[in-house]
XYZ file of C-alpha atoms in Angstrom:
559
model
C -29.264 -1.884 16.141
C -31.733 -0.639 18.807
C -34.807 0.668 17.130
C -35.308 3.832 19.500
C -31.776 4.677 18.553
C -32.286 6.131 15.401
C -34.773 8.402 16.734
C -31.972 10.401 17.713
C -30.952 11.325 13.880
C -32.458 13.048 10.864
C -31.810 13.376 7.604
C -29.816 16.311 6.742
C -31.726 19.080 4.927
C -32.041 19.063 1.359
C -30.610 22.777 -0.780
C -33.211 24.340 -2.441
C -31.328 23.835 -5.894
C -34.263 23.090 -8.380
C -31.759 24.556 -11.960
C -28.697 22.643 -10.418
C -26.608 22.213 -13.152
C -23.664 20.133 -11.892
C -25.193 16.555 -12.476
C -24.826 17.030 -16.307
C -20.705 18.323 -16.233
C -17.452 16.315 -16.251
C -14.484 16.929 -14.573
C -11.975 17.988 -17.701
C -8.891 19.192 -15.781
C -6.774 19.087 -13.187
C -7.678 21.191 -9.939
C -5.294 23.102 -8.003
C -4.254 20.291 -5.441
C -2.857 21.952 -1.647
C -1.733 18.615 0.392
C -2.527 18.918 4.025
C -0.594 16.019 4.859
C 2.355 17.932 6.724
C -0.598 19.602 9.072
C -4.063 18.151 8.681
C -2.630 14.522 8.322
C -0.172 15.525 10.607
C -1.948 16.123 13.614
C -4.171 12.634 13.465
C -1.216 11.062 13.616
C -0.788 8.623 16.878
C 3.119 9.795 17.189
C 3.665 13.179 15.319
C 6.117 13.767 12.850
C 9.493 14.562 13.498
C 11.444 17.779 12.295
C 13.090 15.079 10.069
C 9.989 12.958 8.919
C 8.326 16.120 7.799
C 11.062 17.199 5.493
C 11.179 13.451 4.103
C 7.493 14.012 3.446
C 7.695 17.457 2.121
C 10.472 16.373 -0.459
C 8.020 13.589 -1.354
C 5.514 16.021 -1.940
C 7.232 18.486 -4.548
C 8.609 15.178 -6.297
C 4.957 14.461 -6.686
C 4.583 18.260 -8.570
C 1.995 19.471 -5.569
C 2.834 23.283 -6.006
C 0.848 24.238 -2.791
C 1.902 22.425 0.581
C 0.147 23.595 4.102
C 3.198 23.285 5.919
C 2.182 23.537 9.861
C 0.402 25.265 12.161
C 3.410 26.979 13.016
C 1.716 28.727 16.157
C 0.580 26.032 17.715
C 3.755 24.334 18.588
C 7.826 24.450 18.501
C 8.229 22.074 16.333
C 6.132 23.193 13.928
C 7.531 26.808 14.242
C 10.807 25.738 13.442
C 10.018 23.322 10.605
C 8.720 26.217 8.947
C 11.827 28.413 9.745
C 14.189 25.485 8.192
C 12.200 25.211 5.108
C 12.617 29.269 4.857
C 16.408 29.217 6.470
C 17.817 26.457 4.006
C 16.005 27.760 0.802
C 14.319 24.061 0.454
C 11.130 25.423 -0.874
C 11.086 25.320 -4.925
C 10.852 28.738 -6.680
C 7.487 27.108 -7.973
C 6.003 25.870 -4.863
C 3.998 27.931 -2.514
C 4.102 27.044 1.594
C 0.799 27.498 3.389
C 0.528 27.897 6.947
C -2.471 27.505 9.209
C -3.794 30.126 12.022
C -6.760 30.723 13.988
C -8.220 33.930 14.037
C -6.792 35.071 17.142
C -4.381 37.598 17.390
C -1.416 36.257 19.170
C -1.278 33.278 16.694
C -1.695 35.277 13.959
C 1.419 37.293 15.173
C 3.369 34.192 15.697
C 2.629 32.793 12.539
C 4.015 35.512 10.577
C 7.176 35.653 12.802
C 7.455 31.783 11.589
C 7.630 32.831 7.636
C 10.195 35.946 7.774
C 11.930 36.303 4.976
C 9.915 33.330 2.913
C 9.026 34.957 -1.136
C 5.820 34.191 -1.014
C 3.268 32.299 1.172
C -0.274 31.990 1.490
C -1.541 32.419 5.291
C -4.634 30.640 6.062
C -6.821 31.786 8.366
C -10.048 29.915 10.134
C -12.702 29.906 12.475
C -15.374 27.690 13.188
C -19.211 29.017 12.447
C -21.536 25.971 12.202
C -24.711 26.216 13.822
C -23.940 23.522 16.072
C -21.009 25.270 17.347
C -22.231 28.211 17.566
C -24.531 27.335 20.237
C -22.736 24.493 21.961
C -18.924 25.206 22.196
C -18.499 29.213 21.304
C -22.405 30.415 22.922
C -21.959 33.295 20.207
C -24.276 34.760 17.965
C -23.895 35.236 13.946
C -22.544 39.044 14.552
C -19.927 38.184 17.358
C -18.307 34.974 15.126
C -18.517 37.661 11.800
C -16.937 40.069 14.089
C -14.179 37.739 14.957
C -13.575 36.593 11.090
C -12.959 40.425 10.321
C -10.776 41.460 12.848
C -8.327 38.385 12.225
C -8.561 39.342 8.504
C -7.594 42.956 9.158
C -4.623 41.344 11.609
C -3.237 39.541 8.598
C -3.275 42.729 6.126
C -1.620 44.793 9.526
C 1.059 42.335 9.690
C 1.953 41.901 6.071
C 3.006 45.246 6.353
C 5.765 44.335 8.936
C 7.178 42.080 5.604
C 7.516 43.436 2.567
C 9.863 41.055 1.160
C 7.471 38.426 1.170
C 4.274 38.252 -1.225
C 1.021 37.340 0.268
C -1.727 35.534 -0.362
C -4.602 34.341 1.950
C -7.146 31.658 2.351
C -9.901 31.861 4.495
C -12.205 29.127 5.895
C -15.179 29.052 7.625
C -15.355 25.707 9.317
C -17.636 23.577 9.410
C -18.539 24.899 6.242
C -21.095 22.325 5.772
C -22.691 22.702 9.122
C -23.435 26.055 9.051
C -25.997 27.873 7.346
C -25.541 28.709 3.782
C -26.882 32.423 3.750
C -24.311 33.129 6.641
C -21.616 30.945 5.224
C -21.783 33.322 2.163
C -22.286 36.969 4.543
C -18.988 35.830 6.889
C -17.184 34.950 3.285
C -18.104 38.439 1.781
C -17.385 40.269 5.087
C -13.795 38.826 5.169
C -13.592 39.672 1.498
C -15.020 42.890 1.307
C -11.529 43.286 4.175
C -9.015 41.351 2.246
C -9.972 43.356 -1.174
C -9.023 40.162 -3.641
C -9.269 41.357 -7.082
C -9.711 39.026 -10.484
C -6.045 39.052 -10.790
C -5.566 38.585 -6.929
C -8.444 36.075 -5.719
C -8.648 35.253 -2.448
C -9.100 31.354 -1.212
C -12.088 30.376 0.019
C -11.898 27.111 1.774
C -15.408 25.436 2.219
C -14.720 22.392 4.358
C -16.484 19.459 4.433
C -15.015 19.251 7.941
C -17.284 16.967 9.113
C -19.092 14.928 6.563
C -22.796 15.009 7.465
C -24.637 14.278 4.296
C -24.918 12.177 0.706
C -21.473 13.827 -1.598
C -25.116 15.411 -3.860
C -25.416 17.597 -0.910
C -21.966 19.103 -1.071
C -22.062 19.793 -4.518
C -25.423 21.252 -3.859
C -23.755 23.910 -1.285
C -20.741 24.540 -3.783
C -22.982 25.061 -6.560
C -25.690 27.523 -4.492
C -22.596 29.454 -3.051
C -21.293 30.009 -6.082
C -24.311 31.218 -8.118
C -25.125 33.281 -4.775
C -21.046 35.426 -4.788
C -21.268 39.372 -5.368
C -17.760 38.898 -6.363
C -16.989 35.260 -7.381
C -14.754 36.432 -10.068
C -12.469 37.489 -7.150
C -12.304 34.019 -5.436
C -10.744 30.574 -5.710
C -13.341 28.245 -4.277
C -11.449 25.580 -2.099
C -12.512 22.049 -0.953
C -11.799 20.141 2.088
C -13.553 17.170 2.316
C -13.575 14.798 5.136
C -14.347 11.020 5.088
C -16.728 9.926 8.130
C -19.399 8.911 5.633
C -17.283 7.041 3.419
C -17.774 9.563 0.311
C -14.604 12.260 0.449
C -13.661 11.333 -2.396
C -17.455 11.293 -4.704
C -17.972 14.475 -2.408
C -15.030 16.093 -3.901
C -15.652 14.812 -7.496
C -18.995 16.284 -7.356
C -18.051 19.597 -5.734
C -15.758 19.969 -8.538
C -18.266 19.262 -10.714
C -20.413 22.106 -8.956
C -17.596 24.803 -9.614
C -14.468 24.086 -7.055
C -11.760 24.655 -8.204
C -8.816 23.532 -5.987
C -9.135 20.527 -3.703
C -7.249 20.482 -0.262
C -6.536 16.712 0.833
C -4.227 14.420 2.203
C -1.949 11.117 0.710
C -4.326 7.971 1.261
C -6.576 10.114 3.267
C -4.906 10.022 6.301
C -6.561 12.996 9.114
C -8.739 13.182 12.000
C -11.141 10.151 12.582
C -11.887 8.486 8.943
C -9.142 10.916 7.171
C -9.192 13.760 5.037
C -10.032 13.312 1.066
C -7.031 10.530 -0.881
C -5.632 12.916 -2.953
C -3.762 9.579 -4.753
C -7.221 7.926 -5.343
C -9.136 11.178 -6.520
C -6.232 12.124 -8.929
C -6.272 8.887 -10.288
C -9.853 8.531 -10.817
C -9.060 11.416 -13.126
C -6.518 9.692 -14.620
C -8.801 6.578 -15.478
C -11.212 9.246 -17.032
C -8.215 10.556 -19.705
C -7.531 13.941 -17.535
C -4.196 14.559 -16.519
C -4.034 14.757 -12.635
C -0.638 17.085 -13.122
C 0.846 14.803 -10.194
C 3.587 12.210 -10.369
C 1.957 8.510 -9.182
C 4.100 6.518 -11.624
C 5.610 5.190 -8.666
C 3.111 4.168 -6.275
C 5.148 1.770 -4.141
C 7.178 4.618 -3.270
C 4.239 6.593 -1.967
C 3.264 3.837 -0.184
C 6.931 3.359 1.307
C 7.545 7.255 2.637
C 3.934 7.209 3.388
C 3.967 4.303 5.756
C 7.373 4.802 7.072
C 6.109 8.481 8.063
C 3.253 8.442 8.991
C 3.342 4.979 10.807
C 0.211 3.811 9.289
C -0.085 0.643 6.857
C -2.012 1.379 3.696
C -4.947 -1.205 3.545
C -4.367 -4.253 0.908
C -7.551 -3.242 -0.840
C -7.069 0.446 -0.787
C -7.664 2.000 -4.397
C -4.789 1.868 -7.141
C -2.107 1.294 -4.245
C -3.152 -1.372 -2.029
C -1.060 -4.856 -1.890
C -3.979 -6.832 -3.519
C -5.293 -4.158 -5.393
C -3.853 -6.090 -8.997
C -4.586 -9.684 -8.324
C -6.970 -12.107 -8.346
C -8.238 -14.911 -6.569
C -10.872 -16.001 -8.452
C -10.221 -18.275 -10.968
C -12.592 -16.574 -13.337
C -11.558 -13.299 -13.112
C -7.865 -14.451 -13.314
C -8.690 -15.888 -17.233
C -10.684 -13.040 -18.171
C -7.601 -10.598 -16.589
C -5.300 -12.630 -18.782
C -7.326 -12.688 -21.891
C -8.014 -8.829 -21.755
C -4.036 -8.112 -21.520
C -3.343 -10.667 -24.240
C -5.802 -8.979 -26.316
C -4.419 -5.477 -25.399
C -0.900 -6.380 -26.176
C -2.216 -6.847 -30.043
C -4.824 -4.141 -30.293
C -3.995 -0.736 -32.379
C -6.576 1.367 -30.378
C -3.542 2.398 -27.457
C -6.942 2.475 -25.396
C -6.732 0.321 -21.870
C -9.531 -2.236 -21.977
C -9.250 -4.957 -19.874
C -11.764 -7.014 -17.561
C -11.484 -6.313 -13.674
C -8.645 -3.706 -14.326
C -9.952 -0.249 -14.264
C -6.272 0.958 -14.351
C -2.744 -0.015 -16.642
C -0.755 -1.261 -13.332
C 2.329 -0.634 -15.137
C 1.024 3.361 -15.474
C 1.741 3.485 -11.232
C 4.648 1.355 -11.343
C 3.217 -1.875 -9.875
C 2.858 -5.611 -12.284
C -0.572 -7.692 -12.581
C 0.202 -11.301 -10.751
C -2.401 -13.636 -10.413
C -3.262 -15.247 -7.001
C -5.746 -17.907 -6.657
C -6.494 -20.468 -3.566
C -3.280 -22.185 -3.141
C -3.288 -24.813 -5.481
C -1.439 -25.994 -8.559
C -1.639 -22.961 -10.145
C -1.499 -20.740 -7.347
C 1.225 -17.374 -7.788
C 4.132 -17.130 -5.646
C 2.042 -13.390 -4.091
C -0.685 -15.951 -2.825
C 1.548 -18.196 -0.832
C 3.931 -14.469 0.598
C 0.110 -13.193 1.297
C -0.704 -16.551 3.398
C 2.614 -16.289 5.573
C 2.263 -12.898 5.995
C -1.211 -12.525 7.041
C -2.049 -15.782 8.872
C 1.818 -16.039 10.427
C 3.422 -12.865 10.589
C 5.823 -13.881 8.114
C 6.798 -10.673 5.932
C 8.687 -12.494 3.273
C 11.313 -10.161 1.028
C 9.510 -9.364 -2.454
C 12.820 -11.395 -3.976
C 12.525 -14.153 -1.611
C 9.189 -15.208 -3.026
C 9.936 -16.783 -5.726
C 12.221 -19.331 -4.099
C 9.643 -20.059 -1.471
C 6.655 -19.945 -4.051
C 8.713 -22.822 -5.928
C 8.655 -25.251 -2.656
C 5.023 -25.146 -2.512
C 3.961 -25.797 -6.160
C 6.280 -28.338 -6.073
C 4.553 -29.578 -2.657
C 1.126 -29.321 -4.703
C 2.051 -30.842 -7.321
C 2.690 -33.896 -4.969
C -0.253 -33.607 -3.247
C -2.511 -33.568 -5.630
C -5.476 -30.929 -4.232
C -5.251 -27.327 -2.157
C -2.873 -26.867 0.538
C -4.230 -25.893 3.713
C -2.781 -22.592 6.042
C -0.930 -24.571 7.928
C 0.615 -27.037 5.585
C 1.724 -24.135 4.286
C 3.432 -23.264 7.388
C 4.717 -26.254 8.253
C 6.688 -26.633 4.934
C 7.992 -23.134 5.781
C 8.821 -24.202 9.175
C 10.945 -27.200 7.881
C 12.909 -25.820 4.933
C 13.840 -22.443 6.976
C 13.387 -22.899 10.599
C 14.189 -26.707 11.682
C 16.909 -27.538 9.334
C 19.835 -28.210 12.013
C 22.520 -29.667 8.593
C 24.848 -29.645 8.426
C 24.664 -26.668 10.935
C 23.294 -25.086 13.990
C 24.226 -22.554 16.496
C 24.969 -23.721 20.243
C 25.789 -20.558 21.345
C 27.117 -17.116 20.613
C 28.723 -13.677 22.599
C 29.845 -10.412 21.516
C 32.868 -10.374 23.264
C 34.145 -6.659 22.159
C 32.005 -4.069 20.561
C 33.537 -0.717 19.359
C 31.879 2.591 17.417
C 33.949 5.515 16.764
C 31.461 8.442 16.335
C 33.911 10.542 15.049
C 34.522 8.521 11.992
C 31.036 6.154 11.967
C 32.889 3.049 11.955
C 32.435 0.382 13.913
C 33.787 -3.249 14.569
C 33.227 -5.907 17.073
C 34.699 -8.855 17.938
C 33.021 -12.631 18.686
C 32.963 -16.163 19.583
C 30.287 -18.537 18.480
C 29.538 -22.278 19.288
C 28.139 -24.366 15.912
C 27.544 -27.523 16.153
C 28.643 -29.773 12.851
C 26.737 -32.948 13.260
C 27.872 -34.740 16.621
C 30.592 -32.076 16.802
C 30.890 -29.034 18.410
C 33.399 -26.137 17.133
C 34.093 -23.011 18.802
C 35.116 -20.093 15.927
C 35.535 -16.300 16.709
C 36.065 -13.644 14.061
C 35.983 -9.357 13.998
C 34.053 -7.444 11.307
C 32.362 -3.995 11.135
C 29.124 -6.061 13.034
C 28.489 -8.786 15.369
C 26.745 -10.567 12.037
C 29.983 -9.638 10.020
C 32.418 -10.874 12.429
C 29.983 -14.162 13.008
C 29.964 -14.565 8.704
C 33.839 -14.440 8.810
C 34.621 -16.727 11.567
C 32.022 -19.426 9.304
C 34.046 -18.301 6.136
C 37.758 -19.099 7.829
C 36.731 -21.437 10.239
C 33.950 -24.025 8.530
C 32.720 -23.209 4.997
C 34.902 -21.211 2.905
C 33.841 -18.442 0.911
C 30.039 -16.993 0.314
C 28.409 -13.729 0.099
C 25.494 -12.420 1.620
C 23.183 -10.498 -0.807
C 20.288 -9.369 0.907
C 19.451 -8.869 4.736
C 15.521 -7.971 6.093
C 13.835 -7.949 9.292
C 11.000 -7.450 11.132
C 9.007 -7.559 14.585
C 6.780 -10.961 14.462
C 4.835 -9.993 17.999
C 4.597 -7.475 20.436
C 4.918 -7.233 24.121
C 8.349 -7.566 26.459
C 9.502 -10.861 24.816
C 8.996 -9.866 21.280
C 10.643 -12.328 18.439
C 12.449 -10.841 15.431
C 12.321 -12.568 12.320
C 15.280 -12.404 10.035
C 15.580 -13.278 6.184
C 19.122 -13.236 4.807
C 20.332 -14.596 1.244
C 23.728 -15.628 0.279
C 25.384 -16.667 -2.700
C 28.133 -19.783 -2.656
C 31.429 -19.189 -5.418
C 29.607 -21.397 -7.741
C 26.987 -18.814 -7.949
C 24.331 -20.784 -5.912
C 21.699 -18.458 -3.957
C 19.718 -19.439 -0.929
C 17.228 -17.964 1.632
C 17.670 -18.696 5.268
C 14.992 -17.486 7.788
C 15.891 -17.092 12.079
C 13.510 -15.787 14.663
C 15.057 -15.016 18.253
C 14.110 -12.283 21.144
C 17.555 -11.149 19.950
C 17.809 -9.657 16.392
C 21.576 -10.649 15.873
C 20.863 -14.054 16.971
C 18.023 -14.411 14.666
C 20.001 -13.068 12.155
C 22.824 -15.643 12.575
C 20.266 -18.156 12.408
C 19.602 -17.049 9.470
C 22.564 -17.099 7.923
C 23.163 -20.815 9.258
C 19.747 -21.320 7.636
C 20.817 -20.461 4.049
C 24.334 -22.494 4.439
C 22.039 -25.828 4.805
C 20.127 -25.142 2.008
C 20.995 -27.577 -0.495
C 21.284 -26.769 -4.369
C-alpha cells in the first residue's frame, strides 16, 4: 500500500454511548425476517431476473416460512410492475405472507406503485430517501429542512393514495438511507417527522428501516446507533425498528447480530448475501448462527442443497465452497488431524445421552441442513471419493455427477494403492483421461448426422431420425435408428444394430470453456440386462456428439 494513501481516510466517529447496554444481551428469538432477494438482490444481479425466475424464487421463499417478501420496485420498471400484478392476479401470495414493495419518495412513483398492488389484501409500501451527510452535500446540494420536507410530503402521498383502495390493508415502512451515514440527531427528527404523518399506534407500528446501506464502520458501531436511536424515540412503542445491513466491510452479518442485540427487531436481508457490491446481510448464515446458539430461526434450511440449487440457478451466481453452513467444502476435511478428531467426536455423539451436538471442527449437525460429513484428505490411500470429484472439478473443469463419484473415486484408490504414495493433479487426470476419454473398445464413433429432425409444438413431441458410423475394431458399420432425440435414435440403432439391450440411467452436462469453440462435457450411465452399471464421459463443440461419446464410453467399460 502507498503510505500517503491512507491519509485520505479516518476512522469513523465513535457514539457517545457510555450506559450501552447491548454488549451484555443475547439474541433469544427469532426476528421478523423481510427477504430482499426479489428486489435488493435482484437488482445486483449481472442479468436480471425473469418474470419466471422471480416466481421460482418467490415460491422458494414462502417454502422457507419468510412471511414478509419485498417483491419489486414495481415503479421502476415493466417487469417488475407486472410481476407484482401476477402475484396479485393469480392469488399466489399465501393468506399469511405479506408483499412489500419499494418506492422513492417522489410522487409519480408513488402513484405507480399503488396502481401495481390493486386489489392485493394487504401490503406494506416502503418508502425511502437518501439523507446522509455525504449526500446531502454531494449528490442532492439540499439542506436538512428541504430532504425532511421531501420525507413528509411522500408520506402524506402514501396515506392520500390508500384512500383510492380500500380493499387493501396498509402498512408502511420508511427508510432513511444511508442510515448510518447520516447524522443521528437528524436520522431520529426525519423518523419522527414521517411518523408524527403516518400516525402508527402500539397496535399499528410503523417500520423503520435503518440501513446499514453502506457499511462504514466496526458492526459495535451499528449497534451503537440502534441502541442510541432507540433510547432517544418519543414514541418507540409505536415502531418496528428494521435492519438492513450491507457487507463492504466484511461484518453484515456480526453488524446485524449486534444491532439485534441493541433492540432491532426485524432484519431485512438477502439468501447468501447476494446485493450491490459485497451483498446485502446472508439471511441463511445469520439464521443459522441462531440456530447453533439453540434459538429457533422460524425458517426452513433443512434442505440447504436446495437453496443452493434455486439460488444459483436464479440468480446465476455460484455459492463459494467455503461459504458458511452451505458451501461445497463447508463439511470436510483435509487435514488428517482434524479428519480423526471429526470422526471421534461423531462416534462419541452417536453413544452420548446428552442429545447435545458436540463435535470437534463441526459447529453445526450437517444432517440438521440436509447435507452428510465426508472426509477429504490429500489424495492418497485414504483419500474420499469428494477429494478426487473436487480435484477434476477445480483443476480440470470436470463437474462429475454426485452418483458418478463413487465409481471414479474407486479407480483411483485402487491406482494408490498401486502406487504406493500421493497422486499428483495430473495423474489424476490422466487416469480419468484413459478410463473415460481414450478408450476406443470395442467402440468408437467415425461419424454421425441427423438426417430428419421433427417437433410438433402442438403436442411437445418430438422425433428425429439418424445415421451413425462406429467403428468395431478394424471394422466400420454404418447403423441408423429414430427416437424422440438424436441421442435416442443413436442408443437404438447401437441396441438393434451392435449390442443388444441396455438402459441409460442418468444423463448430465456441462460447458468445460468459454469462447466461440466452447467444448461440452457429457456424463451418461447405463445399465447392461445383467444389471451391470457404467459411466461414460464425451466432450465435443457439439453437445449430442459429446453425448454419444458418451454413451460409446460406458459400452467399453468392462465389468
Amino acid at each position: 500500500m502507498n503510505p500517503e494513501a491512507v491519509k485520505k481516510y479516518r476512522p469513523f466517529p465513535k457514539i457517545d454511548l457510555p450506559q450501552r447496554t447491548w454488549p451484555n444481551k443475547a439474541i433469544n428469538t427469532a426476528p421478523t425476517w423481510c427477504s430482499v432477494d426479489l428486489r435488493d438482490g435482484n437488482q445486483a444481479l449481472i442479468q436480471p431476473m425473469s418474470l419466471q425466475k422471480k416466481l421460482e424464487m418467490f415460491k422458494l421463499l414462502t417454502d422457507m416460512g419468510f412471511k414478509e417478501i419485498e417483491v419489486g420496485f414495481p415503479s421502476a420498471s415493466q417487469v417488475e410492475f407486472e410481476f407484482t400484478r401476477t402475484l396479485i392476479e393469480e392469488n399466489l401470495i399465501p393468506d399469511d405472507v405479506l408483499i412489500q414493495v419499494l418506492t422513492q419518495a417522489r410522487e409519480h412513483l408513488i402513484r405507480k406503485t399503488y396502481e401495481s398492488i390493486r386489489g392485493a389484501k394487504e401490503v406494506i409500501v416502503h418508502i425511502y430517501n437518501s439523507t446522509s451527510t455525504l449526500q446531502r452535500r454531494t449528490v442532492f446540494k439540499m439542506n436538512r429542512k428541504e430532504i425532511i420536507a421531501l420525507a413528509v410530503e411522500g408520506a402524506k402521498l402514501l396515506k392520500e393514495e390508500e384512500q383510492k383502495y380500500p380493499e387493501t390493508k396498509f402498512r408502511y415502512e420508511y427508510s432513511p438511507e444511508s442510515f448510518t451515514g447520516t447524522e443521528l440527531d437528524f436520522a431520529l427528527e426525519i423518523c419522527e417527522a414521517v411518523m408524527e404523518v403516518m400516525k402508527p399506534t402500539k397496535d399499528n407500528r410503523l417500520i423503520l428501516n435503518l440501513p446499514a446501506t453502506v457499511e462504514l464502520s466496526a458492526p459495535n458501531i451499528y449497534a451503537d446507533q440502534i441502541e442510541w436511536f432507540c433510547n432517544n424515540m418519543s414514541n418507540r412503542e409505536a415502531a418496528i425498528i428494521s435492519l438492513h445491513a450491507h457487507n463492504d466491510r466484511g461484518c453484515a452479518v456480526a453488524a446485524t447480530e449486534m444491532a439485534l442485540m441493541a433492540g432491532g427487531e426485524r432484519v431485512e436481508g438477502t439468501l447468501f448475501g447476494n446485493g450491490e457490491r459485497t451483498g446485502n446481510v446472508d439471511i441463511v448464515t445469520l439464521a443459522l448462527n441462531m440456530f447453533t446458539q439453540g434459538v429457533d430461526p422460524k425458517l426452513d434450511l433443512s434442505d440447504i442443497n436446495r437453496l443452493v440449487d434455486v439460488y444459483e440457478r436464479v440468480c446465476r451466481l455460484p455459492i463459494h465452497p467455503r461459504h458458511p453452513y452451505a458451501g461445497e467444502l463447508v463439511y470436510t476435511a483435509f487435514s488428517g488431524s482434524h479428519q480423526d478428531a471429526i470422526n471421534k467426536g461423531m462416534t462419541a455423539y452417536e453413544v452420548t445421552d446428552s442429545g447435545l451436538w458436540e463435535v470437534p471442527y463441526l459447529p453445526i449437525d450437517p444432517s440438521d441442513v440436509g447435507r452428510t460429513y465426508e472426509s477429504i484428505i490429500r489424495i492418497n490411500s485414504q483419500s474420499g471419493k469428494g477429494g478426487v470429484a473436487y480435484i477434476m472439478d477445480k483443476e480440470f473443469g470436470y463437474k462429475m455427477p454426485k452418483n458418478m463419484h463413487p465409481e471414479f473415486g474407486t479407480i483411483v484408490q485402487q491406482l494408490t494403492d498401486k502406487e504406493g504414495r500421493e497422486l499428483l493433479s495430473k495423474e489424476i487426470f490422466a487416469a480419468f483421461e484413459s478410463t473415460y476419454l481414450t478408450a476406443r473398445t470395442p467402440y468408437s464413433l467415425k461419424g454421425f448426422n441427423v438426417i430428419k429432425r421433427h417437433i410438433d409444438d402442438s403436442e411437445k413431441l418430438s422425433s428425429a431420425l439418424i445415421e451413425a458410423e462406429v467403428r468395431i475394431g478394424e471394422e466400420v458399420k454404418t447403423i441408423t435408428g429414430k427416437g424422440n432425440g438424436p441421442l435416442d435414435a443413436f442408443c437404438s440403432a447401437m441396441k438393434n444394430d451392435i449390442t443388444g439391450e441396455f438402459t441409460l440411467c442418468s444423463y448430465h452436462e456441462h460447458a468445460l470453456n468459454g469462447g466461440s469453440a466452447a467444448r461440452a462435457a457429457a456424463y451418461i450411465e447405463i445399465e447392461k440386462p445383467e444389471g451391470h452399471k457404467a459411466w461414460g464421459v464425451g466432450v465435443d463443440t457439439d453437445i449430442i456428439v459429446a453425448s454419444i461419446k458418451a454413451v460409446l464410453s460406458a459400452l467399453n467399460r468392462k465389468k
